[in-house]
Amino acid sequence: MNRPTTPPAALLPWLLEQAIPLWTGAGWDDATGTVWEALDHDGRPCGDLNRRLRVQARQAYAFATLAHQPGTAPALAADLKARAETLFGFVMSRGFDPDTGNLASWLAPDLSILKAPHDLYDLSFVLLAAAGLTAAGTDLHDEIARLETALDRLAAPQGWHECAAHRLPRRQNPHMHLFEAMCALYRVTGAPRFAARASACRALLTQVFLQSDLRLLEFFDADLVPLTGADQQEEPGHLVEWIALETGWQGLDLPETEGPALPPAFMLFAAATAHLAPAGFLPDIAGQDSYRLWPQTELLRASRLLQSKGGALPTHLAPRAVLERLWSGYFDTPVPGGWYDRRDGTGRLLSTTMPASTFYHVVETFLCYDTGRLAGELTTGTSA
């Protein structure tokens, strides 16, 4: 198959015709009905790697989301939904430690549990997968209730703890993804409790995580006081990711959306893109010489959403310009449907694998690029 050296005008066909054959083919472990942690740059499974449970949940969400896109053929949609259900079923049946009830984080190559800290970040993605499957028509009422009970175990006076052992530092990132999951669950169920939890996460953004100078801080002590100096960092990709998530929140049209206002999206976008390298890429961590694929996808998604609101963007930050850089830097690979994960500021390739976890970012961003709206924006259904 010949691969395009420039990005296509529409990205859903690339997802369905190139990415899905790769990630449901080489990326799928037929023996266990799970997905591999990563492929190498020749598109072969890295079968000796330990696996993160969150990757199973992220692929379940990605497959379910693609299953209910209008451009997905019925046979493919049925296959993707079935795979998503299989992955989610694995998480729910094999992903909790039978002794502690904790959600696993790491699995050995034989899928036995290595670590089960009951991590908020991991749990957030299992909840997101539940939302994705609910949107695709799967009844997960009982499973969602079980996951909510698991989440309640992590409740803190402000927000949620990192894990069952209350690991420090506390982080912004898991709360961002919990916000994403709660918004997604509200969209597909209409249940007010999900909007209330999302509102609590957003309040932390406006009151704790986002500073008055628009720095989004990542690490905090037990009382959510920001760490300082070398113990603190900024990830510009998270700031542009919040632009997309806030767009989704505003689209819910709830009384809770009348909470503290965020600075305008264009201001957040300018603060994040102040960290751009000369080549036009966002670093993983501000001030470091590492440029992973996922922050570039979130930059593209934010750019496309801002464009859809009618705002003027600098030429080099317009969606097509961002996509062209993204494509030449990360998607021009020998493996159709694959990508490179990490480069340095000179463009030198640093990664040796393509992590399956990135597919979630790719699906979200590419669907948004085509439509100008979030992939998960659906009509609210009935309460769960």
One Martini backbone bead per residue (centre of mass of N, CA, C, O) as a GRO file, in nm:
protein
  384
    1MET     BB    1   0.095   0.037   0.024
    2ASN     BB    2   0.052   0.363  -0.032
    3ARG     BB    3   0.173   0.649   0.111
    4PRO     BB    4   0.119   0.955   0.224
    5THR     BB    5   0.321   1.261   0.227
    6THR     BB    6   0.051   1.403   0.259
    7PRO     BB    7  -0.220   1.522   0.380
    8PRO     BB    8  -0.531   1.476   0.380
    9ALA     BB    9  -0.830   1.637   0.372
   10ALA     BB   10  -0.931   1.374   0.512
   11LEU     BB   11  -0.908   1.155   0.813
   12LEU     BB   12  -1.105   0.917   0.837
   13PRO     BB   13  -0.998   0.733   0.608
   14TRP     BB   14  -0.725   0.685   0.743
   15LEU     BB   15  -0.831   0.550   0.996
   16LEU     BB   16  -0.996   0.315   0.845
   17GLU     BB   17  -0.768   0.224   0.612
   18GLN     BB   18  -0.494   0.227   0.806
   19ALA     BB   19  -0.509   0.224   1.118
   20ILE     BB   20  -0.707  -0.009   1.177
   21PRO     BB   21  -0.554  -0.243   1.041
   22LEU     BB   22  -0.315  -0.219   1.235
   23TRP     BB   23  -0.466  -0.213   1.534
   24THR     BB   24  -0.635  -0.493   1.446
   25GLY     BB   25  -0.376  -0.645   1.383
   26ALA     BB   26  -0.080  -0.609   1.499
   27GLY     BB   27  -0.218  -0.464   1.765
   28TRP     BB   28  -0.350  -0.751   1.805
   29ASP     BB   29  -0.417  -1.006   2.047
   30ASP     BB   30  -0.553  -1.299   1.964
   31ALA     BB   31  -0.503  -1.484   2.218
   32THR     BB   32  -0.651  -1.251   2.432
   33GLY     BB   33  -0.812  -0.988   2.340
   34THR     BB   34  -0.585  -0.770   2.309
   35VAL     BB   35  -0.342  -0.518   2.338
   36TRP     BB   36  -0.062  -0.384   2.262
   37GLU     BB   37   0.156  -0.153   2.377
   38ALA     BB   38   0.339  -0.190   2.106
   39LEU     BB   39   0.515  -0.095   1.819
   40ASP     BB   40   0.732  -0.104   1.591
   41HIS     BB   41   0.870   0.055   1.304
   42ASP     BB   42   0.760  -0.223   1.144
   43GLY     BB   43   0.482  -0.327   1.285
   44ARG     BB   44   0.564  -0.492   1.543
   45PRO     BB   45   0.520  -0.655   1.816
   46CYS     BB   46   0.582  -0.584   2.171
   47GLY     BB   47   0.560  -0.869   2.355
   48ASP     BB   48   0.778  -0.800   2.605
   49LEU     BB   49   0.597  -0.595   2.719
   50ASN     BB   50   0.454  -0.433   2.935
   51ARG     BB   51   0.117  -0.348   3.045
   52ARG     BB   52  -0.121  -0.106   3.033
   53LEU     BB   53  -0.442  -0.080   3.119
   54ARG     BB   54  -0.512   0.194   2.982
   55VAL     BB   55  -0.474   0.093   2.689
   56GLN     BB   56  -0.725  -0.080   2.676
   57ALA     BB   57  -0.919   0.159   2.728
   58ARG     BB   58  -0.835   0.347   2.497
   59GLN     BB   59  -0.899   0.150   2.266
   60ALA     BB   60  -1.191   0.116   2.334
   61TYR     BB   61  -1.266   0.409   2.285
   62ALA     BB   62  -1.164   0.438   1.994
   63PHE     BB   63  -1.334   0.214   1.867
   64ALA     BB   64  -1.613   0.315   1.959
   65THR     BB   65  -1.597   0.592   1.822
   66LEU     BB   66  -1.564   0.480   1.529
   67ALA     BB   67  -1.826   0.302   1.519
   68HIS     BB   68  -2.024   0.588   1.530
   69GLN     BB   69  -1.950   0.690   1.261
   70PRO     BB   70  -2.094   0.779   0.965
   71GLY     BB   71  -1.831   0.663   0.784
   72THR     BB   72  -1.884   0.379   0.899
   73ALA     BB   73  -1.914   0.076   0.822
   74PRO     BB   74  -2.111  -0.162   0.950
   75ALA     BB   75  -1.903  -0.395   0.973
   76LEU     BB   76  -1.682  -0.228   1.109
   77ALA     BB   77  -1.847  -0.125   1.346
   78ALA     BB   78  -1.901  -0.405   1.468
   79ASP     BB   79  -1.606  -0.481   1.513
   80LEU     BB   80  -1.523  -0.241   1.693
   81LYS     BB   81  -1.731  -0.286   1.914
   82ALA     BB   82  -1.642  -0.572   1.990
   83ARG     BB   83  -1.355  -0.496   2.072
   84ALA     BB   84  -1.430  -0.293   2.289
   85GLU     BB   85  -1.586  -0.497   2.465
   86THR     BB   86  -1.349  -0.686   2.513
   87LEU     BB   87  -1.162  -0.485   2.653
   88PHE     BB   88  -1.355  -0.400   2.876
   89GLY     BB   89  -1.399  -0.683   2.989
   90PHE     BB   90  -1.109  -0.725   3.074
   91VAL     BB   91  -1.087  -0.495   3.275
   92MET     BB   92  -1.326  -0.592   3.463
   93SER     BB   93  -1.217  -0.902   3.505
   94ARG     BB   94  -0.870  -0.844   3.515
   95GLY     BB   95  -0.812  -0.536   3.653
   96PHE     BB   96  -0.868  -0.652   3.945
   97ASP     BB   97  -0.766  -0.710   4.246
   98PRO     BB   98  -0.872  -0.975   4.444
   99ASP     BB   99  -0.755  -0.870   4.728
  100THR     BB  100  -0.811  -0.532   4.708
  101GLY     BB  101  -0.977  -0.403   4.448
  102ASN     BB  102  -0.768  -0.289   4.272
  103LEU     BB  103  -0.655  -0.120   4.014
  104ALA     BB  104  -0.466  -0.173   3.758
  105SER     BB  105  -0.163  -0.079   3.574
  106TRP     BB  106   0.023  -0.344   3.552
  107LEU     BB  107   0.124  -0.590   3.309
  108ALA     BB  108   0.226  -0.868   3.206
  109PRO     BB  109   0.270  -1.048   2.923
  110ASP     BB  110   0.059  -1.266   3.067
  111LEU     BB  111  -0.152  -1.061   3.235
  112SER     BB  112  -0.048  -1.026   3.496
  113ILE     BB  113  -0.034  -0.865   3.792
  114LEU     BB  114   0.194  -0.614   3.910
  115LYS     BB  115   0.010  -0.346   3.952
  116ALA     BB  116  -0.238  -0.207   4.214
  117PRO     BB  117  -0.309   0.127   4.305
  118HIS     BB  118  -0.558   0.280   4.218
  119ASP     BB  119  -0.559   0.486   3.971
  120LEU     BB  120  -0.693   0.774   3.856
  121TYR     BB  121  -0.598   0.775   3.566
  122ASP     BB  122  -0.694   0.491   3.490
  123LEU     BB  123  -0.992   0.521   3.577
  124SER     BB  124  -1.065   0.747   3.379
  125PHE     BB  125  -1.035   0.560   3.122
  126VAL     BB  126  -1.252   0.359   3.194
  127LEU     BB  127  -1.479   0.567   3.199
  128LEU     BB  128  -1.442   0.657   2.907
  129ALA     BB  129  -1.499   0.383   2.780
  130ALA     BB  130  -1.788   0.366   2.885
  131ALA     BB  131  -1.885   0.610   2.725
  132GLY     BB  132  -1.815   0.509   2.440
  133LEU     BB  133  -1.996   0.254   2.454
  134THR     BB  134  -2.261   0.394   2.515
  135ALA     BB  135  -2.262   0.556   2.249
  136ALA     BB  136  -2.260   0.267   2.083
  137GLY     BB  137  -2.495   0.087   2.266
  138THR     BB  138  -2.390  -0.008   2.540
  139ASP     BB  139  -2.479  -0.171   2.834
  140LEU     BB  140  -2.326  -0.019   3.154
  141HIS     BB  141  -2.465   0.026   3.427
  142ASP     BB  142  -2.314  -0.165   3.628
  143GLU     BB  143  -2.022  -0.082   3.558
  144ILE     BB  144  -2.045   0.215   3.631
  145ALA     BB  145  -2.116   0.173   3.927
  146ARG     BB  146  -1.849   0.033   3.996
  147LEU     BB  147  -1.665   0.271   3.915
  148GLU     BB  148  -1.781   0.476   4.114
  149THR     BB  149  -1.693   0.323   4.364
  150ALA     BB  150  -1.392   0.335   4.295
  151LEU     BB  151  -1.380   0.647   4.300
  152ASP     BB  152  -1.474   0.699   4.596
  153ARG     BB  153  -1.205   0.591   4.726
  154LEU     BB  154  -1.051   0.879   4.620
  155ALA     BB  155  -1.167   1.082   4.792
  156ALA     BB  156  -1.123   1.427   4.865
  157PRO     BB  157  -1.156   1.733   4.988
  158GLN     BB  158  -0.993   1.779   4.713
  159GLY     BB  159  -1.087   1.587   4.500
  160TRP     BB  160  -0.843   1.335   4.418
  161HIS     BB  161  -0.657   1.082   4.460
  162GLU     BB  162  -0.408   0.909   4.308
  163CYS     BB  163  -0.448   0.670   4.522
  164ALA     BB  164  -0.495   0.451   4.775
  165ALA     BB  165  -0.205   0.562   4.909
  166HIS     BB  166  -0.167   0.867   4.859
  167ARG     BB  167   0.016   0.970   4.653
  168LEU     BB  168   0.313   1.157   4.590
  169PRO     BB  169   0.221   1.373   4.402
  170ARG     BB  170  -0.016   1.566   4.304
  171ARG     BB  171  -0.226   1.594   4.003
  172GLN     BB  172  -0.364   1.731   3.723
  173ASN     BB  173  -0.409   1.510   3.498
  174PRO     BB  174  -0.629   1.320   3.625
  175HIS     BB  175  -0.844   1.547   3.643
  176MET     BB  176  -0.868   1.601   3.344
  177HIS     BB  177  -0.966   1.305   3.272
  178LEU     BB  178  -1.207   1.304   3.457
  179PHE     BB  179  -1.352   1.534   3.323
  180GLU     BB  180  -1.379   1.397   3.051
  181ALA     BB  181  -1.543   1.150   3.151
  182MET     BB  182  -1.782   1.306   3.281
  183CYS     BB  183  -1.876   1.449   3.029
  184ALA     BB  184  -1.922   1.192   2.862
  185LEU     BB  185  -2.134   1.066   3.055
  186TYR     BB  186  -2.336   1.294   3.037
  187ARG     BB  187  -2.395   1.289   2.733
  188VAL     BB  188  -2.506   0.969   2.748
  189THR     BB  189  -2.712   1.009   3.021
  190GLY     BB  190  -2.788   1.285   3.197
  191ALA     BB  191  -2.645   1.261   3.468
  192PRO     BB  192  -2.579   1.487   3.718
  193ARG     BB  193  -2.330   1.356   3.865
  194PHE     BB  194  -2.129   1.402   3.631
  195ALA     BB  195  -2.140   1.710   3.624
  196ALA     BB  196  -2.049   1.752   3.917
  197ARG     BB  197  -1.768   1.626   3.885
  198ALA     BB  198  -1.673   1.808   3.661
  199SER     BB  199  -1.700   2.071   3.821
  200ALA     BB  200  -1.485   1.998   4.033
  201CYS     BB  201  -1.250   1.984   3.834
  202ARG     BB  202  -1.277   2.272   3.718
  203ALA     BB  203  -1.229   2.420   3.984
  204LEU     BB  204  -0.934   2.334   4.005
  205LEU     BB  205  -0.838   2.480   3.759
  206THR     BB  206  -0.929   2.778   3.847
  207GLN     BB  207  -0.802   2.758   4.162
  208VAL     BB  208  -0.512   2.582   4.113
  209PHE     BB  209  -0.369   2.505   3.834
  210LEU     BB  210  -0.430   2.785   3.716
  211GLN     BB  211  -0.262   3.063   3.667
  212SER     BB  212  -0.252   3.406   3.627
  213ASP     BB  213  -0.013   3.351   3.395
  214LEU     BB  214  -0.106   3.067   3.247
  215ARG     BB  215   0.004   2.846   3.416
  216LEU     BB  216   0.023   2.491   3.410
  217LEU     BB  217   0.025   2.293   3.676
  218GLU     BB  218   0.121   1.954   3.797
  219PHE     BB  219   0.229   1.984   4.108
  220PHE     BB  220   0.132   1.862   4.445
  221ASP     BB  221   0.037   1.851   4.746
  222ALA     BB  222  -0.187   1.729   4.973
  223ASP     BB  223  -0.323   2.045   4.962
  224LEU     BB  224  -0.270   2.176   4.674
  225VAL     BB  225   0.016   2.285   4.674
  226PRO     BB  226   0.249   2.406   4.493
  227LEU     BB  227   0.521   2.324   4.362
  228THR     BB  228   0.875   2.388   4.332
  229GLY     BB  229   1.090   2.416   4.101
  230ALA     BB  230   1.208   2.100   4.023
  231ASP     BB  231   0.906   1.989   4.119
  232GLN     BB  232   0.813   2.143   3.869
  233GLN     BB  233   0.578   2.160   3.581
  234GLU     BB  234   0.519   2.197   3.223
  235GLU     BB  235   0.250   2.110   2.980
  236PRO     BB  236   0.140   2.235   2.689
  237GLY     BB  237  -0.053   2.004   2.599
  238HIS     BB  238  -0.255   2.047   2.837
  239LEU     BB  239  -0.352   2.331   2.768
  240VAL     BB  240  -0.476   2.255   2.488
  241GLU     BB  241  -0.660   2.033   2.598
  242TRP     BB  242  -0.841   2.225   2.769
  243ILE     BB  243  -0.974   2.365   2.534
  244ALA     BB  244  -1.139   2.122   2.444
  245LEU     BB  245  -1.279   2.055   2.717
  246GLU     BB  246  -1.416   2.333   2.750
  247THR     BB  247  -1.584   2.316   2.497
  248GLY     BB  248  -1.750   2.073   2.596
  249TRP     BB  249  -1.864   2.202   2.850
  250GLN     BB  250  -2.017   2.436   2.711
  251GLY     BB  251  -2.196   2.225   2.539
  252LEU     BB  252  -2.385   2.123   2.784
  253ASP     BB  253  -2.574   2.340   2.908
  254LEU     BB  254  -2.524   2.420   3.218
  255PRO     BB  255  -2.526   2.563   3.521
  256GLU     BB  256  -2.222   2.485   3.581
  257THR     BB  257  -2.109   2.670   3.338
  258GLU     BB  258  -2.127   2.933   3.545
  259GLY     BB  259  -1.869   2.930   3.644
  260PRO     BB  260  -1.568   3.004   3.645
  261ALA     BB  261  -1.390   3.176   3.432
  262LEU     BB  262  -1.202   3.145   3.169
  263PRO     BB  263  -0.987   3.225   2.976
  264PRO     BB  264  -0.954   3.275   2.676
  265ALA     BB  265  -0.860   3.052   2.439
  266PHE     BB  266  -0.650   3.237   2.298
  267MET     BB  267  -0.477   3.276   2.553
  268LEU     BB  268  -0.406   2.980   2.602
  269PHE     BB  269  -0.280   2.933   2.326
  270ALA     BB  270  -0.054   3.145   2.356
  271ALA     BB  271   0.077   3.021   2.609
  272ALA     BB  272   0.149   2.748   2.478
  273THR     BB  273   0.293   2.861   2.203
  274ALA     BB  274   0.540   2.992   2.350
  275HIS     BB  275   0.685   2.687   2.342
  276LEU     BB  276   0.768   2.678   2.067
  277ALA     BB  277   0.954   2.564   1.836
  278PRO     BB  278   1.098   2.653   1.545
  279ALA     BB  279   0.946   2.397   1.402
  280GLY     BB  280   0.644   2.392   1.559
  281PHE     BB  281   0.675   2.242   1.838
  282LEU     BB  282   0.576   2.080   2.126
  283PRO     BB  283   0.673   2.017   2.425
  284ASP     BB  284   0.635   1.809   2.676
  285ILE     BB  285   0.834   1.999   2.841
  286ALA     BB  286   0.916   2.281   2.949
  287GLY     BB  287   1.256   2.320   2.833
  288GLN     BB  288   1.261   2.061   2.660
  289ASP     BB  289   1.414   1.816   2.415
  290SER     BB  290   1.099   1.702   2.361
  291TYR     BB  291   0.877   1.559   2.089
  292ARG     BB  292   0.582   1.447   2.096
  293LEU     BB  293   0.292   1.365   1.944
  294TRP     BB  294   0.053   1.439   2.136
  295PRO     BB  295   0.086   1.754   2.153
  296GLN     BB  296   0.033   1.795   1.847
  297THR     BB  297  -0.258   1.698   1.846
  298GLU     BB  298  -0.363   1.910   2.052
  299LEU     BB  299  -0.289   2.153   1.884
  300LEU     BB  300  -0.472   2.086   1.645
  301ARG     BB  301  -0.741   2.076   1.793
  302ALA     BB  302  -0.738   2.366   1.898
  303SER     BB  303  -0.711   2.506   1.627
  304ARG     BB  304  -0.977   2.397   1.505
  305LEU     BB  305  -1.169   2.514   1.721
  306LEU     BB  306  -1.093   2.809   1.680
  307GLN     BB  307  -1.170   2.821   1.385
  308SER     BB  308  -1.476   2.740   1.430
  309LYS     BB  309  -1.515   3.029   1.590
  310GLY     BB  310  -1.366   3.253   1.386
  311GLY     BB  311  -1.074   3.278   1.437
  312ALA     BB  312  -0.760   3.422   1.421
  313LEU     BB  313  -0.461   3.281   1.295
  314PRO     BB  314  -0.167   3.214   1.260
  315THR     BB  315  -0.039   3.066   0.995
  316HIS     BB  316   0.139   2.846   1.163
  317LEU     BB  317  -0.153   2.778   1.340
  318ALA     BB  318  -0.307   2.661   1.139
  319PRO     BB  319  -0.436   2.362   1.084
  320ARG     BB  320  -0.285   2.287   0.819
  321ALA     BB  321  -0.001   2.358   0.918
  322VAL     BB  322   0.005   2.165   1.156
  323LEU     BB  323  -0.053   1.906   0.995
  324GLU     BB  324   0.193   1.912   0.807
  325ARG     BB  325   0.402   1.885   1.032
  326LEU     BB  326   0.292   1.631   1.158
  327TRP     BB  327   0.317   1.448   0.912
  328SER     BB  328   0.624   1.480   0.848
  329GLY     BB  329   0.725   1.410   1.153
  330TYR     BB  330   0.516   1.131   1.219
  331PHE     BB  331   0.352   0.991   0.947
  332ASP     BB  332   0.615   0.939   0.770
  333THR     BB  333   0.600   0.604   0.722
  334PRO     BB  334   0.636   0.258   0.644
  335VAL     BB  335   0.360   0.240   0.818
  336PRO     BB  336   0.050   0.212   0.774
  337GLY     BB  337  -0.100   0.384   1.048
  338GLY     BB  338   0.150   0.507   1.167
  339TRP     BB  339   0.422   0.623   1.396
  340TYR     BB  340   0.601   0.863   1.555
  341ASP     BB  341   0.679   0.970   1.890
  342ARG     BB  342   0.992   1.097   1.899
  343ARG     BB  343   1.169   1.411   1.910
  344ASP     BB  344   1.389   1.649   1.854
  345GLY     BB  345   1.474   1.974   1.765
  346THR     BB  346   1.621   1.847   1.491
  347GLY     BB  347   1.446   1.564   1.424
  348ARG     BB  348   1.545   1.341   1.584
  349LEU     BB  349   1.501   1.019   1.652
  350LEU     BB  350   1.402   0.866   1.976
  351SER     BB  351   1.221   0.648   1.910
  352THR     BB  352   1.126   0.274   1.889
  353THR     BB  353   0.815   0.320   1.920
  354MET     BB  354   0.450   0.272   1.894
  355PRO     BB  355   0.218   0.372   2.093
  356ALA     BB  356  -0.107   0.288   2.153
  357SER     BB  357  -0.196   0.537   2.332
  358THR     BB  358  -0.201   0.752   2.090
  359PHE     BB  359  -0.468   0.686   1.939
  360TYR     BB  360  -0.659   0.858   2.102
  361HIS     BB  361  -0.547   1.132   2.003
  362VAL     BB  362  -0.582   1.083   1.701
  363VAL     BB  363  -0.885   1.043   1.691
  364GLU     BB  364  -0.978   1.304   1.821
  365THR     BB  365  -0.830   1.498   1.620
  366PHE     BB  366  -0.922   1.394   1.338
  367LEU     BB  367  -1.225   1.433   1.384
  368CYS     BB  368  -1.205   1.735   1.444
  369TYR     BB  369  -1.081   1.826   1.179
  370ASP     BB  370  -1.328   1.741   1.000
  371THR     BB  371  -1.570   1.897   1.195
  372GLY     BB  372  -1.511   2.106   1.448
  373ARG     BB  373  -1.553   1.876   1.668
  374LEU     BB  374  -1.608   1.667   1.906
  375ALA     BB  375  -1.617   1.328   1.912
  376GLY     BB  376  -1.824   1.306   2.183
  377GLU     BB  377  -2.058   1.472   2.064
  378LEU     BB  378  -2.376   1.413   2.200
  379THR     BB  379  -2.681   1.321   2.267
  380THR     BB  380  -2.860   1.314   2.530
  381GLY     BB  381  -2.980   1.071   2.725
  382THR     BB  382  -3.024   0.847   2.963
  383SER     BB  383  -3.013   0.751   3.268
  384ALA     BB  384  -2.776   0.561   3.490
   0.00000   0.00000   0.00000
